[in-house]
Amino acid sequence: MCLAQRKKPSVDLKLLTKPECHLCAAAKQTMDEITSEYNIGWQEISTTDHPELAEQFAEEIPVLFINDKQRDFWVIDPARLRLMIEAGLES
């Protein structure tokens, strides 16, 4: 099945980032690349705007949340992200 024939996954993707974070820059690039394959969006949440999250996840940033559950951190693996998005197709 080609990507154009797939239905849109029902997943809510959020990435917690902080300023001047090289891992965050790489994670954002991965998010852009993979979500564009599925024609879905994602939301960036900055610790600048949410200091309580900066404290809670200080050692794990960037952090990927899918449907408000923490699913990955530090390095966002493209293959793993695809699998998690694909899981949204089946729900």
XYZ file of C-alpha atoms in Angstrom:
91
model
C 0.000 0.000 0.000
C 1.483 3.356 -0.948
C 1.590 6.218 1.525
C -1.082 8.146 -0.380
C -3.589 5.322 0.198
C -3.088 5.168 3.953
C -5.573 6.802 6.244
C -4.335 9.536 8.535
C -3.064 8.154 11.848
C -4.848 9.328 14.955
C -1.782 10.175 16.967
C -1.006 13.341 18.881
C 2.740 13.974 18.645
C 4.506 16.425 20.931
C 8.221 17.047 21.353
C 9.564 18.696 24.498
C 12.624 20.793 23.656
C 14.859 23.417 25.184
C 16.824 26.275 23.631
C 20.334 25.652 22.307
C 20.006 21.873 22.489
C 21.774 19.971 19.693
C 19.782 16.800 20.413
C 16.580 18.832 20.162
C 17.595 20.191 16.759
C 18.210 16.662 15.488
C 14.934 15.428 16.999
C 12.977 18.253 15.340
C 14.515 17.362 11.984
C 13.548 13.704 12.470
C 10.013 14.705 13.452
C 9.675 16.894 10.353
C 10.976 14.181 8.033
C 8.896 11.312 9.391
C 5.640 13.188 9.944
C 5.823 14.577 6.403
C 5.748 10.975 5.136
C 2.336 10.589 6.795
C 1.112 14.116 6.146
C 0.555 14.710 9.857
C 1.721 17.461 12.153
C 3.416 17.607 15.501
C 3.705 20.185 18.250
C 6.865 21.526 19.830
C 6.677 22.311 23.534
C 9.502 24.465 24.839
C 10.794 24.313 28.380
C 11.011 28.098 28.153
C 7.215 28.216 28.165
C 6.797 25.291 30.566
C 9.459 25.476 33.308
C 7.699 22.749 35.304
C 8.427 20.316 32.459
C 12.043 21.471 32.333
C 12.401 20.440 35.949
C 10.549 17.149 35.540
C 12.398 16.027 32.389
C 15.714 17.838 32.868
C 17.897 14.812 32.133
C 15.833 13.427 29.233
C 15.262 16.349 26.844
C 14.238 16.112 24.052
C 11.234 14.004 25.013
C 8.681 12.559 22.587
C 5.092 12.228 23.774
C 2.497 10.300 21.807
C -1.081 10.761 22.950
C 0.292 12.406 26.099
C 2.477 9.418 27.066
C 6.257 9.607 27.118
C 7.521 7.316 24.352
C 11.130 8.305 23.634
C 13.861 10.689 24.712
C 17.346 11.978 23.788
C 17.522 10.567 20.253
C 14.322 10.033 18.277
C 14.839 6.907 16.184
C 13.132 7.261 12.774
C 12.233 3.558 12.476
C 10.763 3.492 15.977
C 8.793 6.688 15.313
C 7.359 5.174 12.126
C 6.264 2.084 14.058
C 4.554 4.190 16.704
C 2.761 6.245 14.050
C 1.752 3.070 12.207
C 0.271 1.743 15.455
C -2.062 4.745 15.317
C -3.369 3.492 11.972
C -4.640 0.326 13.578
C -6.489 1.925 16.474
